[in-house]
Amino acid sequence: MSIRKRLDISAYLVIGPENCTQPVEEIVAAAVGEGFTCVQIRSKISSAREMISLLEKSARAIKNSGKRDSVALLVDDRLDVVLAAREAGIKVDGVHVGQSDIPVEVCRKFLGEDSIVGLSANTKEIILSADVSQIDYFGVGALHATPTKADAEKVLSFEEISELVKVSPRPIVVGGGVKLKDIPALRATGVQGFFVVSAVASADNPRLAARELVNAWKK
């Protein structure tokens, strides 16, 4: 079974070197070891080759954790990086794109049916008009204003998120400034998962932060 068919977005880490207190691969290993189910490499400062290196190290960390077949490794925006990494023999499972990035049908064409394609969306109109035959989940946010996503169009309330869940034909993962205290209310909206950047990547103790978030979600 392909990882696309068993995709789990319940605990989703978005990470890049500009957000980290430790090397990216060490934080990936800690988060996956504590139950994170999806990892997205996102960097606005890294070159393509630097991102390929990050993917290689992160893929190895996931494999060494024994989660190679269950934890998805994705790339934000850079379809070219996914293809180049795969050409180098690195296991990269897909891509996440925004509304102004490469169209999802192009991602699907080049990545194939076994790959994961995620799409950012934060309004009913976008969710209802999206070609959901091409995507696996929606990334929604921001929950709070956050410096790691300065281009987020708006902040969403828990009530607005609940409404998006009701109309969405695909699973939803929510992020943007998510903190431990937000998890119970976020879970109550019916979303399939949360994503974090700073809450784990910038934590003094990323492993402990990851463990607390996963445990709060499971409760």
Tab-separated table of C-alpha atoms in Angstrom:
chain	number	residue	atom	x	y	z
A	1	MET	CA	0.000	0.000	0.000
A	2	SER	CA	1.362	3.442	-0.927
A	3	ILE	CA	1.920	5.994	1.801
A	4	ARG	CA	-0.661	8.173	0.045
A	5	LYS	CA	-3.392	5.669	0.903
A	6	ARG	CA	-2.479	5.640	4.590
A	7	LEU	CA	-1.639	9.326	4.930
A	8	ASP	CA	-1.876	10.518	8.541
A	9	ILE	CA	-1.869	14.312	9.013
A	10	SER	CA	-2.795	14.263	12.696
A	11	ALA	CA	0.582	15.606	13.887
A	12	TYR	CA	2.327	17.513	11.120
A	13	LEU	CA	5.713	19.222	11.463
A	14	VAL	CA	6.711	22.054	9.121
A	15	ILE	CA	10.417	22.754	9.408
A	16	GLY	CA	13.320	24.617	7.842
A	17	PRO	CA	16.747	25.719	9.034
A	18	GLU	CA	15.590	29.284	9.660
A	19	ASN	CA	13.181	28.072	12.360
A	20	CYS	CA	15.377	25.630	14.256
A	21	THR	CA	17.259	25.594	17.539
A	22	GLN	CA	19.017	22.377	16.455
A	23	PRO	CA	19.873	20.750	13.105
A	24	VAL	CA	16.734	20.002	11.089
A	25	GLU	CA	17.320	16.249	11.005
A	26	GLU	CA	17.698	16.069	14.799
A	27	ILE	CA	14.370	17.805	15.328
A	28	VAL	CA	12.720	15.608	12.694
A	29	ALA	CA	14.030	12.511	14.485
A	30	ALA	CA	12.771	13.794	17.837
A	31	ALA	CA	9.319	14.701	16.524
A	32	VAL	CA	8.831	11.451	14.607
A	33	GLY	CA	10.065	9.494	17.592
A	34	GLU	CA	7.388	11.124	19.728
A	35	GLY	CA	4.557	10.379	17.304
A	36	PHE	CA	4.531	13.055	14.611
A	37	THR	CA	3.071	11.554	11.472
A	38	CYS	CA	4.017	13.963	8.688
A	39	VAL	CA	7.036	16.187	7.980
A	40	GLN	CA	7.185	19.066	5.516
A	41	ILE	CA	10.494	20.711	4.624
A	42	ARG	CA	9.840	24.408	4.058
A	43	SER	CA	12.559	27.001	3.619
A	44	LYS	CA	12.573	30.417	1.999
A	45	ILE	CA	16.328	30.857	2.456
A	46	SER	CA	17.742	27.520	1.290
A	47	SER	CA	18.943	26.827	-2.233
A	48	ALA	CA	17.597	23.853	-4.147
A	49	ARG	CA	20.722	21.853	-3.344
A	50	GLU	CA	20.518	22.774	0.314
A	51	MET	CA	16.900	21.613	0.388
A	52	ILE	CA	17.862	18.314	-1.264
A	53	SER	CA	20.462	17.840	1.474
A	54	LEU	CA	17.838	18.591	4.134
A	55	LEU	CA	15.545	16.016	2.551
A	56	GLU	CA	18.272	13.386	2.468
A	57	LYS	CA	19.060	13.897	6.148
A	58	SER	CA	15.383	14.032	7.133
A	59	ALA	CA	14.533	10.897	5.131
A	60	ARG	CA	17.369	9.089	6.890
A	61	ALA	CA	16.130	10.285	10.288
A	62	ILE	CA	12.627	8.986	9.516
A	63	LYS	CA	14.015	5.659	8.291
A	64	ASN	CA	16.194	5.292	11.397
A	65	SER	CA	13.107	5.876	13.533
A	66	GLY	CA	11.480	2.852	11.885
A	67	LYS	CA	8.747	5.039	10.368
A	68	ARG	CA	9.777	5.028	6.713
A	69	ASP	CA	6.492	3.481	5.576
A	70	SER	CA	4.185	5.472	7.844
A	71	VAL	CA	5.542	9.036	8.130
A	72	ALA	CA	5.196	11.143	4.985
A	73	LEU	CA	8.041	13.464	3.957
A	74	LEU	CA	6.854	16.420	1.884
A	75	VAL	CA	8.273	19.619	0.430
A	76	ASP	CA	6.634	23.029	0.475
A	77	ASP	CA	6.133	24.554	-2.963
A	78	ARG	CA	9.268	23.217	-4.702
A	79	LEU	CA	8.153	20.570	-7.171
A	80	ASP	CA	11.588	20.812	-8.767
A	81	VAL	CA	13.255	19.902	-5.476
A	82	VAL	CA	10.997	16.868	-5.028
A	83	LEU	CA	11.852	15.604	-8.509
A	84	ALA	CA	15.585	16.242	-8.089
A	85	ALA	CA	15.632	14.556	-4.677
A	86	ARG	CA	13.868	11.509	-6.087
A	87	GLU	CA	16.348	11.398	-8.943
A	88	ALA	CA	19.062	11.208	-6.260
A	89	GLY	CA	17.311	8.223	-4.677
A	90	ILE	CA	15.802	10.087	-1.729
A	91	LYS	CA	12.365	8.953	-0.558
A	92	VAL	CA	10.190	12.059	-0.801
A	93	ASP	CA	6.467	11.407	-0.681
A	94	GLY	CA	4.996	14.556	-2.170
A	95	VAL	CA	4.505	18.281	-2.179
A	96	HIS	CA	2.388	20.965	-0.525
A	97	VAL	CA	1.433	24.017	-2.572
A	98	GLY	CA	-0.342	27.295	-1.995
A	99	GLN	CA	-2.857	29.159	-4.096
A	100	SER	CA	-0.152	31.028	-6.027
A	101	ASP	CA	2.214	28.067	-6.442
A	102	ILE	CA	2.414	25.391	-9.152
A	103	PRO	CA	-1.116	24.079	-9.925
A	104	VAL	CA	-2.058	20.815	-8.235
A	105	GLU	CA	-2.797	19.097	-11.543
A	106	VAL	CA	0.791	19.768	-12.658
A	107	CYS	CA	2.122	18.382	-9.375
A	108	ARG	CA	0.017	15.267	-9.802
A	109	LYS	CA	1.129	14.822	-13.415
A	110	PHE	CA	4.823	14.880	-12.544
A	111	LEU	CA	4.665	13.061	-9.190
A	112	GLY	CA	2.245	10.279	-10.068
A	113	GLU	CA	-0.730	8.665	-8.397
A	114	ASP	CA	1.154	7.273	-5.396
A	115	SER	CA	2.378	10.707	-4.281
A	116	ILE	CA	0.810	13.108	-1.811
A	117	VAL	CA	-0.340	16.566	-2.882
A	118	GLY	CA	-1.564	19.055	-0.286
A	119	LEU	CA	-3.156	22.432	-0.968
A	120	SER	CA	-3.441	25.541	1.204
A	121	ALA	CA	-6.972	26.894	1.547
A	122	ASN	CA	-8.668	29.120	4.102
A	123	THR	CA	-12.100	29.914	2.702
A	124	LYS	CA	-15.172	27.896	1.769
A	125	GLU	CA	-14.951	29.244	-1.756
A	126	ILE	CA	-11.446	27.906	-2.287
A	127	ILE	CA	-12.263	24.525	-0.772
A	128	LEU	CA	-15.454	24.100	-2.786
A	129	SER	CA	-13.845	25.180	-6.074
A	130	ALA	CA	-10.663	23.099	-5.735
A	131	ASP	CA	-10.155	20.070	-7.963
A	132	VAL	CA	-10.124	17.588	-5.099
A	133	SER	CA	-9.444	14.687	-7.474
A	134	GLN	CA	-5.857	15.946	-7.541
A	135	ILE	CA	-5.230	16.520	-3.812
A	136	ASP	CA	-5.126	14.571	-0.567
A	137	TYR	CA	-5.708	17.225	2.092
A	138	PHE	CA	-6.170	20.932	2.715
A	139	GLY	CA	-3.807	22.965	4.871
A	140	VAL	CA	-5.793	25.685	6.636
A	141	GLY	CA	-4.653	28.668	8.677
A	142	ALA	CA	-3.573	30.723	10.311
A	143	LEU	CA	-5.021	30.026	13.745
A	144	HIS	CA	-2.953	32.882	15.185
A	145	ALA	CA	-0.710	35.537	13.678
A	146	THR	CA	2.761	34.059	13.350
A	147	PRO	CA	6.126	35.318	12.077
A	148	THR	CA	6.812	31.993	10.332
A	149	LYS	CA	3.917	32.622	7.941
A	150	ALA	CA	3.901	36.354	7.375
A	151	ASP	CA	1.929	35.963	4.140
A	152	ALA	CA	-1.038	34.248	5.812
A	153	GLU	CA	-4.096	36.044	4.533
A	154	LYS	CA	-6.237	35.917	7.653
A	155	VAL	CA	-6.591	34.513	11.136
A	156	LEU	CA	-9.368	31.951	11.527
A	157	SER	CA	-11.538	31.342	14.581
A	158	PHE	CA	-12.352	27.847	15.814
A	159	GLU	CA	-15.933	28.437	14.624
A	160	GLU	CA	-14.740	29.285	11.104
A	161	ILE	CA	-12.550	26.188	11.067
A	162	SER	CA	-15.540	24.048	12.082
A	163	GLU	CA	-17.477	25.448	9.125
A	164	LEU	CA	-14.641	24.592	6.740
A	165	VAL	CA	-14.577	21.025	8.062
A	166	LYS	CA	-18.294	20.668	7.348
A	167	VAL	CA	-17.945	21.588	3.672
A	168	SER	CA	-14.550	20.047	2.882
A	169	PRO	CA	-14.465	16.842	0.812
A	170	ARG	CA	-10.862	16.269	1.926
A	171	PRO	CA	-9.167	16.061	5.351
A	172	ILE	CA	-8.028	19.337	6.903
A	173	VAL	CA	-4.892	20.096	8.897
A	174	VAL	CA	-4.739	23.448	10.700
A	175	GLY	CA	-1.750	25.499	11.760
A	176	GLY	CA	-0.293	28.942	12.071
A	177	GLY	CA	0.825	29.793	15.583
A	178	VAL	CA	-0.695	26.634	17.094
A	179	LYS	CA	0.326	26.102	20.717
A	180	LEU	CA	-0.216	23.293	23.175
A	181	LYS	CA	-3.155	25.066	24.804
A	182	ASP	CA	-4.974	25.247	21.430
A	183	ILE	CA	-5.047	21.499	20.802
A	184	PRO	CA	-8.262	20.553	22.689
A	185	ALA	CA	-10.346	23.268	21.006
A	186	LEU	CA	-8.775	22.526	17.643
A	187	ARG	CA	-9.525	18.819	17.967
A	188	ALA	CA	-13.130	19.696	18.814
A	189	THR	CA	-13.602	21.391	15.428
A	190	GLY	CA	-13.375	18.020	13.686
A	191	VAL	CA	-10.146	18.669	11.787
A	192	GLN	CA	-7.925	15.697	11.039
A	193	GLY	CA	-4.760	17.254	12.418
A	194	PHE	CA	-2.612	20.206	13.458
A	195	PHE	CA	0.617	21.548	12.013
A	196	VAL	CA	3.315	23.437	13.865
A	197	VAL	CA	6.590	25.137	13.117
A	198	SER	CA	7.922	27.101	16.082
A	199	ALA	CA	6.133	25.069	18.753
A	200	VAL	CA	8.566	22.210	18.064
A	201	ALA	CA	11.370	23.515	15.839
A	202	SER	CA	12.110	26.551	18.040
A	203	ALA	CA	11.451	24.866	21.381
A	204	ASP	CA	14.182	24.582	23.997
A	205	ASN	CA	13.384	20.866	24.132
A	206	PRO	CA	11.864	19.815	20.775
A	207	ARG	CA	11.359	16.214	21.869
A	208	LEU	CA	9.366	17.207	24.943
A	209	ALA	CA	7.360	19.761	22.968
A	210	ALA	CA	6.505	17.136	20.337
A	211	ARG	CA	5.499	14.605	22.986
A	212	GLU	CA	3.190	17.073	24.741
A	213	LEU	CA	1.470	18.071	21.500
A	214	VAL	CA	0.908	14.497	20.371
A	215	ASN	CA	-0.387	13.448	23.790
A	216	ALA	CA	-2.767	16.418	23.903
A	217	TRP	CA	-4.126	15.511	20.456
A	218	LYS	CA	-4.632	11.869	21.407
A	219	LYS	CA	-6.596	12.847	24.512
